[in-house]
Short mmCIF file of C-alpha atoms in Angstrom, two decimals:
data_model
loop_
_atom_site.label_atom_id
_atom_site.label_comp_id
_atom_site.label_asym_id
_atom_site.label_seq_id
_atom_site.Cartn_x
_atom_site.Cartn_y
_atom_site.Cartn_z
CA UNK A 1 30.45 -24.01 1.60
CA UNK A 2 31.39 -21.89 -1.16
CA UNK A 3 28.98 -19.51 -2.78
CA UNK A 4 31.28 -17.95 -5.03
CA UNK A 5 29.40 -19.03 -8.43
CA UNK A 6 25.97 -18.12 -7.10
CA UNK A 7 27.49 -14.59 -5.93
CA UNK A 8 29.17 -14.11 -9.27
CA UNK A 9 25.95 -14.90 -10.89
CA UNK A 10 23.75 -12.64 -8.59
CA UNK A 11 26.34 -9.81 -9.14
CA UNK A 12 26.20 -10.04 -12.88
CA UNK A 13 22.25 -10.37 -13.12
CA UNK A 14 21.92 -7.43 -10.80
CA UNK A 15 24.40 -5.09 -12.93
CA UNK A 16 22.52 -6.15 -16.15
CA UNK A 17 19.28 -5.18 -14.41
CA UNK A 18 20.60 -1.98 -13.22
CA UNK A 19 22.14 -1.24 -16.61
CA UNK A 20 19.10 -2.28 -18.61
CA UNK A 21 16.68 0.11 -16.64
CA UNK A 22 18.97 2.91 -16.36
CA UNK A 23 20.17 2.89 -20.22
CA UNK A 24 16.67 2.54 -21.41
CA UNK A 25 15.21 5.42 -23.03
CA UNK A 26 12.82 6.14 -26.14
CA UNK A 27 12.16 9.20 -27.87
CA UNK A 28 8.72 9.62 -29.43
CA UNK A 29 7.29 12.59 -31.50
CA UNK A 30 3.90 13.15 -30.10
CA UNK A 31 2.51 16.28 -32.21
CA UNK A 32 4.25 18.39 -34.70
CA UNK A 33 6.88 19.57 -32.32
CA UNK A 34 6.31 17.85 -29.22
CA UNK A 35 9.08 15.36 -28.41
CA UNK A 36 8.59 13.09 -25.43
CA UNK A 37 11.37 10.90 -23.86
CA UNK A 38 10.58 8.02 -21.69
CA UNK A 39 13.33 7.01 -19.14
CA UNK A 40 13.50 5.18 -15.99
CA UNK A 41 13.18 8.38 -14.18
CA UNK A 42 9.44 8.68 -15.12
CA UNK A 43 8.52 5.95 -12.75
CA UNK A 44 9.81 6.09 -9.22
CA UNK A 45 9.74 2.22 -8.71
CA UNK A 46 12.29 1.86 -11.66
CA UNK A 47 14.59 4.53 -10.24
CA UNK A 48 14.42 2.68 -6.78
CA UNK A 49 15.15 -0.71 -8.66
CA UNK A 50 18.17 0.92 -10.16
CA UNK A 51 19.56 1.88 -6.76
CA UNK A 52 18.56 -1.27 -5.07
CA UNK A 53 20.06 -3.56 -7.78
CA UNK A 54 23.25 -1.44 -7.79
CA UNK A 55 23.62 -1.66 -3.92
CA UNK A 56 22.94 -5.33 -3.76
CA UNK A 57 25.54 -5.99 -6.78
CA UNK A 58 27.96 -3.91 -4.54
CA UNK A 59 27.06 -5.95 -1.43
CA UNK A 60 27.75 -9.11 -3.34
CA UNK A 61 31.13 -8.05 -4.69
CA UNK A 62 32.04 -7.02 -1.03
CA UNK A 63 31.02 -10.53 0.08
CA UNK A 64 33.13 -12.10 -2.47
CA UNK A 65 36.18 -10.01 -1.76
CA UNK A 66 35.50 -10.93 2.12
CA UNK A 67 35.32 -14.63 1.33
CA UNK A 68 38.67 -14.60 -0.45
CA UNK A 69 40.54 -12.47 1.95
CA UNK A 70 39.16 -14.00 5.11
CA UNK A 71 37.90 -17.24 4.35
CA UNK A 72 37.40 -18.05 8.23
CA UNK A 73 34.44 -16.54 9.91
CA UNK A 74 33.82 -16.33 13.51
CA UNK A 75 30.26 -16.73 14.79
CA UNK A 76 29.54 -13.00 15.12
CA UNK A 77 30.51 -12.29 11.43
CA UNK A 78 28.53 -15.50 10.43
CA UNK A 79 25.45 -14.12 11.96
CA UNK A 80 25.99 -10.69 10.36
CA UNK A 81 26.59 -11.98 7.02
CA UNK A 82 23.45 -14.36 7.39
CA UNK A 83 21.07 -11.55 8.45
CA UNK A 84 22.58 -8.99 5.61
CA UNK A 85 22.10 -11.83 2.86
CA UNK A 86 18.46 -12.34 4.37
CA UNK A 87 17.83 -8.55 4.18
CA UNK A 88 19.23 -8.02 0.85
CA UNK A 89 17.31 -11.04 -0.65
CA UNK A 90 14.05 -9.55 0.54
CA UNK A 91 14.89 -6.01 -0.55
CA UNK A 92 15.60 -6.78 -3.99
CA UNK A 93 12.66 -8.94 -4.11
CA UNK A 94 10.24 -6.28 -3.13
CA UNK A 95 11.97 -3.67 -5.48
CA UNK A 96 11.49 -6.10 -8.35
CA UNK A 97 7.84 -6.76 -7.35
CA UNK A 98 7.00 -3.08 -6.94
CA UNK A 99 8.52 -2.44 -10.45
CA UNK A 100 6.62 -5.27 -11.73
CA UNK A 101 3.31 -3.93 -10.44
CA UNK A 102 4.34 -0.41 -12.07
CA UNK A 103 4.89 -2.04 -15.30
CA UNK A 104 1.60 -3.81 -15.29
CA UNK A 105 -0.01 -0.73 -15.02
CA UNK A 106 2.06 0.68 -18.04
CA UNK A 107 1.15 -2.47 -20.12
CA UNK A 108 -2.40 -2.70 -19.24
CA UNK A 109 -3.78 0.38 -17.80
CA UNK A 110 -6.37 0.64 -15.30
CA UNK A 111 -9.41 1.65 -16.97
CA UNK A 112 -11.78 2.45 -13.93
CA UNK A 113 -9.11 4.88 -12.61
CA UNK A 114 -8.81 6.46 -16.07
CA UNK A 115 -5.08 5.35 -16.13
CA UNK A 116 -4.26 4.93 -19.64
CA UNK A 117 -1.81 2.15 -21.15
CA UNK A 118 1.66 3.63 -21.78
CA UNK A 119 3.54 0.75 -23.41
CA UNK A 120 1.74 0.94 -26.75
CA UNK A 121 3.38 4.16 -27.22
CA UNK A 122 6.68 3.24 -25.86
CA UNK A 123 6.90 -0.67 -26.84
CA UNK A 124 10.65 -0.98 -27.24
CA UNK A 125 11.14 0.80 -24.01
CA UNK A 126 8.89 -1.44 -22.20
CA UNK A 127 10.36 -4.64 -23.65
CA UNK A 128 13.77 -3.66 -22.37
CA UNK A 129 12.34 -3.20 -18.94
CA UNK A 130 10.63 -6.68 -19.13
CA UNK A 131 14.01 -8.17 -19.90
CA UNK A 132 15.52 -6.10 -16.81
CA UNK A 133 12.94 -7.52 -14.60
CA UNK A 134 13.51 -11.12 -15.53
CA UNK A 135 17.19 -10.73 -14.90
CA UNK A 136 16.15 -9.09 -11.55
CA UNK A 137 14.15 -12.24 -10.64
CA UNK A 138 16.84 -14.49 -11.59
CA UNK A 139 19.24 -12.50 -9.31
CA UNK A 140 16.49 -12.95 -6.61
CA UNK A 141 16.29 -16.66 -6.93
CA UNK A 142 20.31 -16.95 -6.54
CA UNK A 143 20.11 -14.41 -3.65
CA UNK A 144 17.46 -16.63 -1.93
CA UNK A 145 19.73 -19.76 -2.31
CA UNK A 146 22.63 -17.78 -1.22
CA UNK A 147 20.72 -16.81 2.04
CA UNK A 148 19.66 -20.32 2.65
CA UNK A 149 23.36 -21.53 2.34
CA UNK A 150 24.50 -18.96 4.67
CA UNK A 151 21.79 -20.13 7.09
CA UNK A 152 23.19 -23.61 6.58
CA UNK A 153 26.58 -22.53 7.27
CA UNK A 154 25.73 -20.79 10.49
CA UNK A 155 23.12 -22.94 12.16
CA UNK A 156 24.97 -26.12 11.66
CA UNK A 157 27.46 -24.72 14.12
CA UNK A 158 24.84 -25.11 16.75
CA UNK A 159 23.78 -28.35 18.71
CA UNK A 160 20.75 -30.09 17.86
CA UNK A 161 19.82 -30.97 21.37
CA UNK A 162 20.33 -27.57 23.44
CA UNK A 163 18.84 -24.42 22.08
CA UNK A 164 21.58 -21.72 20.89
CA UNK A 165 24.44 -23.85 22.10
CA UNK A 166 27.58 -24.46 19.95
CA UNK A 167 28.29 -27.89 19.37
CA UNK A 168 31.68 -29.51 20.34
CA UNK A 169 32.25 -30.75 16.81
CA UNK B 1 12.04 -24.30 19.14
CA UNK B 2 8.38 -23.60 19.03
CA UNK B 3 7.18 -21.13 16.76
CA UNK B 4 3.45 -21.33 17.87
CA UNK B 5 3.36 -17.46 19.21
CA UNK B 6 4.86 -16.39 16.06
CA UNK B 7 2.54 -18.29 13.82
CA UNK B 8 -0.37 -17.08 15.87
CA UNK B 9 0.54 -13.46 15.24
CA UNK B 10 1.28 -14.11 11.78
CA UNK B 11 -1.89 -15.75 11.18
CA UNK B 12 -3.97 -13.09 12.96
CA UNK B 13 -2.12 -10.36 10.88
CA UNK B 14 -2.82 -12.06 7.73
CA UNK B 15 -6.52 -12.60 8.46
CA UNK B 16 -6.81 -8.84 9.45
CA UNK B 17 -5.08 -7.81 6.26
CA UNK B 18 -7.30 -9.98 4.22
CA UNK B 19 -10.48 -8.64 5.91
CA UNK B 20 -9.39 -4.91 5.97
CA UNK B 21 -8.79 -5.08 2.17
CA UNK B 22 -12.00 -7.41 1.30
CA UNK B 23 -14.53 -5.66 3.42
CA UNK B 24 -13.26 -1.89 2.20
CA UNK B 25 -15.63 -0.25 0.29
CA UNK B 26 -16.48 3.48 -0.09
CA UNK B 27 -19.62 4.99 -2.37
CA UNK B 28 -19.18 8.28 -3.87
CA UNK B 29 -21.60 10.27 -5.53
CA UNK B 30 -19.72 11.84 -8.69
CA UNK B 31 -22.40 13.77 -10.50
CA UNK B 32 -26.39 13.90 -9.98
CA UNK B 33 -26.96 10.36 -10.43
CA UNK B 34 -23.85 8.61 -11.13
CA UNK B 35 -22.74 6.64 -8.05
CA UNK B 36 -19.33 4.93 -8.13
CA UNK B 37 -18.33 2.54 -5.57
CA UNK B 38 -14.60 1.71 -4.74
CA UNK B 39 -13.54 -1.95 -3.63
CA UNK B 40 -10.68 -4.07 -3.62
CA UNK B 41 -11.73 -5.65 -7.11
CA UNK B 42 -10.74 -2.16 -8.68
CA UNK B 43 -7.07 -2.91 -8.28
CA UNK B 44 -5.70 -6.49 -9.32
CA UNK B 45 -2.88 -6.04 -7.02
CA UNK B 46 -5.37 -5.86 -4.01
CA UNK B 47 -7.47 -8.93 -5.15
CA UNK B 48 -3.98 -10.72 -5.33
CA UNK B 49 -3.29 -9.61 -1.74
CA UNK B 50 -6.48 -10.93 -0.43
CA UNK B 51 -5.99 -14.47 -1.96
CA UNK B 52 -2.27 -14.49 -0.77
CA UNK B 53 -3.02 -13.43 2.58
CA UNK B 54 -5.83 -15.98 3.11
CA UNK B 55 -3.84 -18.62 1.70
CA UNK B 56 -0.86 -17.72 3.90
CA UNK B 57 -3.13 -17.57 7.01
CA UNK B 58 -4.39 -21.02 6.06
CA UNK B 59 -0.78 -22.29 5.72
CA UNK B 60 0.12 -21.23 9.04
CA UNK B 61 -3.06 -22.75 10.72
CA UNK B 62 -2.03 -25.96 9.00
CA UNK B 63 1.62 -25.81 10.30
CA UNK B 64 0.01 -24.94 13.89
CA UNK B 65 -2.11 -28.12 13.62
CA UNK B 66 0.95 -30.09 12.32
CA UNK B 67 3.07 -29.05 15.20
CA UNK B 68 0.41 -30.12 17.68
CA UNK B 69 -0.43 -33.39 16.09
CA UNK B 70 2.94 -34.60 15.29
CA UNK B 71 5.38 -32.74 17.19
CA UNK B 72 8.35 -34.73 16.09
CA UNK B 73 9.35 -34.12 12.34
CA UNK B 74 11.67 -36.37 10.32
CA UNK B 75 14.49 -34.84 8.20
CA UNK B 76 12.38 -34.84 5.06
CA UNK B 77 9.51 -33.13 6.42
CA UNK B 78 11.71 -30.59 8.02
CA UNK B 79 13.18 -29.64 4.75
CA UNK B 80 9.76 -29.60 3.22
CA UNK B 81 8.66 -27.39 5.98
CA UNK B 82 11.68 -25.10 5.54
CA UNK B 83 10.93 -24.59 2.05
CA UNK B 84 7.50 -23.99 2.22
CA UNK B 85 8.05 -21.44 5.08
CA UNK B 86 10.56 -19.73 2.76
CA UNK B 87 8.16 -19.51 -0.19
CA UNK B 88 5.41 -18.26 1.71
CA UNK B 89 7.32 -15.51 3.18
CA UNK B 90 8.82 -14.24 -0.03
CA UNK B 91 5.10 -14.61 -1.69
CA UNK B 92 3.28 -12.60 1.07
CA UNK B 93 6.29 -10.08 0.91
CA UNK B 94 6.01 -9.75 -2.91
CA UNK B 95 2.17 -9.48 -2.66
CA UNK B 96 2.48 -6.73 -0.01
CA UNK B 97 5.00 -4.75 -1.93
CA UNK B 98 2.99 -4.78 -5.26
CA UNK B 99 -0.16 -3.84 -3.48
CA UNK B 100 1.90 -0.82 -1.83
CA UNK B 101 3.21 0.23 -5.40
CA UNK B 102 -0.35 0.23 -6.51
CA UNK B 103 -1.37 2.34 -3.57
CA UNK B 104 1.43 4.94 -4.16
CA UNK B 105 0.13 5.55 -7.48
CA UNK B 106 -3.39 5.87 -6.02
CA UNK B 107 -2.14 8.46 -3.45
CA UNK B 108 0.22 10.36 -5.60
CA UNK B 109 -0.85 9.74 -9.18
CA UNK B 110 1.84 9.79 -12.04
CA UNK B 111 1.43 12.94 -13.85
CA UNK B 112 3.70 12.30 -16.76
CA UNK B 113 1.77 9.32 -17.73
CA UNK B 114 -1.41 11.30 -17.07
CA UNK B 115 -2.41 9.05 -14.24
CA UNK B 116 -4.74 10.95 -11.74
CA UNK B 117 -4.79 10.55 -7.94
CA UNK B 118 -7.47 8.37 -6.68
CA UNK B 119 -7.25 8.83 -2.94
CA UNK B 120 -8.32 12.35 -2.69
CA UNK B 121 -11.70 11.16 -3.61
CA UNK B 122 -11.77 7.92 -1.80
CA UNK B 123 -9.92 9.09 1.26
CA UNK B 124 -11.50 6.68 3.98
CA UNK B 125 -11.18 3.75 1.59
CA UNK B 126 -7.31 4.56 0.86
CA UNK B 127 -6.66 5.02 4.78
CA UNK B 128 -8.21 1.55 5.51
CA UNK B 129 -5.80 0.01 2.60
CA UNK B 130 -2.96 1.64 4.28
CA UNK B 131 -3.89 -0.14 7.69
CA UNK B 132 -4.02 -3.45 5.94
CA UNK B 133 -0.70 -2.99 4.33
CA UNK B 134 0.88 -2.12 7.79
CA UNK B 135 -0.72 -5.39 9.26
CA UNK B 136 0.49 -7.35 6.12
CA UNK B 137 4.18 -6.03 6.60
CA UNK B 138 3.97 -7.22 10.42
CA UNK B 139 2.86 -10.55 9.02
CA UNK B 140 5.77 -10.51 6.62
CA UNK B 141 8.37 -9.70 9.53
CA UNK B 142 6.85 -12.67 11.47
CA UNK B 143 6.90 -15.09 8.45
CA UNK B 144 10.70 -13.92 7.98
CA UNK B 145 11.40 -14.80 11.56
CA UNK B 146 9.60 -18.11 11.27
CA UNK B 147 11.44 -19.11 8.37
CA UNK B 148 14.84 -18.33 10.12
CA UNK B 149 13.71 -20.41 12.97
CA UNK B 150 12.71 -23.29 10.79
CA UNK B 151 16.16 -22.93 8.81
CA UNK B 152 17.84 -22.94 12.34
CA UNK B 153 15.79 -26.21 13.57
CA UNK B 154 16.76 -27.86 10.31
CA UNK B 155 20.40 -27.07 9.76
CA UNK B 156 21.39 -27.67 13.28
CA UNK B 157 20.76 -31.47 12.56
CA UNK B 158 23.90 -31.12 10.08
CA UNK B 159 27.69 -31.77 10.95
CA UNK B 160 29.56 -28.72 10.89
CA UNK B 161 32.59 -30.64 9.33
CA UNK B 162 31.13 -32.66 6.56
CA UNK B 163 28.79 -31.17 3.99
CA UNK B 164 25.22 -32.38 4.24
CA UNK B 165 26.10 -35.20 6.66
CA UNK B 166 23.98 -35.63 9.58
CA UNK B 167 25.61 -35.51 12.93
CA UNK B 168 25.74 -38.11 15.41
CA UNK B 169 24.79 -35.94 18.34
#
């Protein structure tokens, strides 16, 4: 089963997510001379998202190259690819969800903790982050389907009768 | 492949997570007569975690009952179970990660946004939430293994040569 199209889609979404977050900044004049610039470095979760999205994009590119250069995979390599696909899918999903939680605080604040809204000051910044998160979740969906397909490719090699035994055909 | 032990482990971890979060509260005397009580309702992410963990635990109990009452699954039911297992695993993981991000803010604050630490006031409350999150991630790990096993059980029914074709034996 060829996952090329899905991997290309996931890679482009991940690159788009990383770029949207990393190149997002907004400068605001707060008082007469105080200038405050918002960037992804203000929120740890966004820095982590940039790193995770870039790493996952690089991983998908490597997998595309691998599938072009060595189309036939042995059983061990298939297991390795399956486990990595699963891990990367969960990792991207966790990074996205953590960033989403951070953004929910930024949008709505948390009044009982005295945490103020940030997005009413940096509206354009927040909208761009929102777009990045949508791209990120699209990539997650693609990665989940990819990991299901790589499970399919691996597990159909096994016998339906005997546990962990390869089948003859 | 019997996933009973894993499902029992996941169910108990999820119930423990939900209980630890839901029954966690700490009352603090702030000023002379101002009493402030911290509970999971203060943080939306924690309420969501309680609901998601309870729902996932109920789902696992249903799956255990299903596997005792109807041990043989048809192809369609196996697909349904596989997709549900995947969805629940991702959902629990996302809820945990969002709650973790909320707790990171509570522990360390976010000084450039003016968000203050909360956990230096409600230390015992925060430690209990930390324990709940560890249980939650243990449950996630179990759910990930369960969904891999249910992928194995489903996909090994298919032919290794022909796409989406059941094998003869």
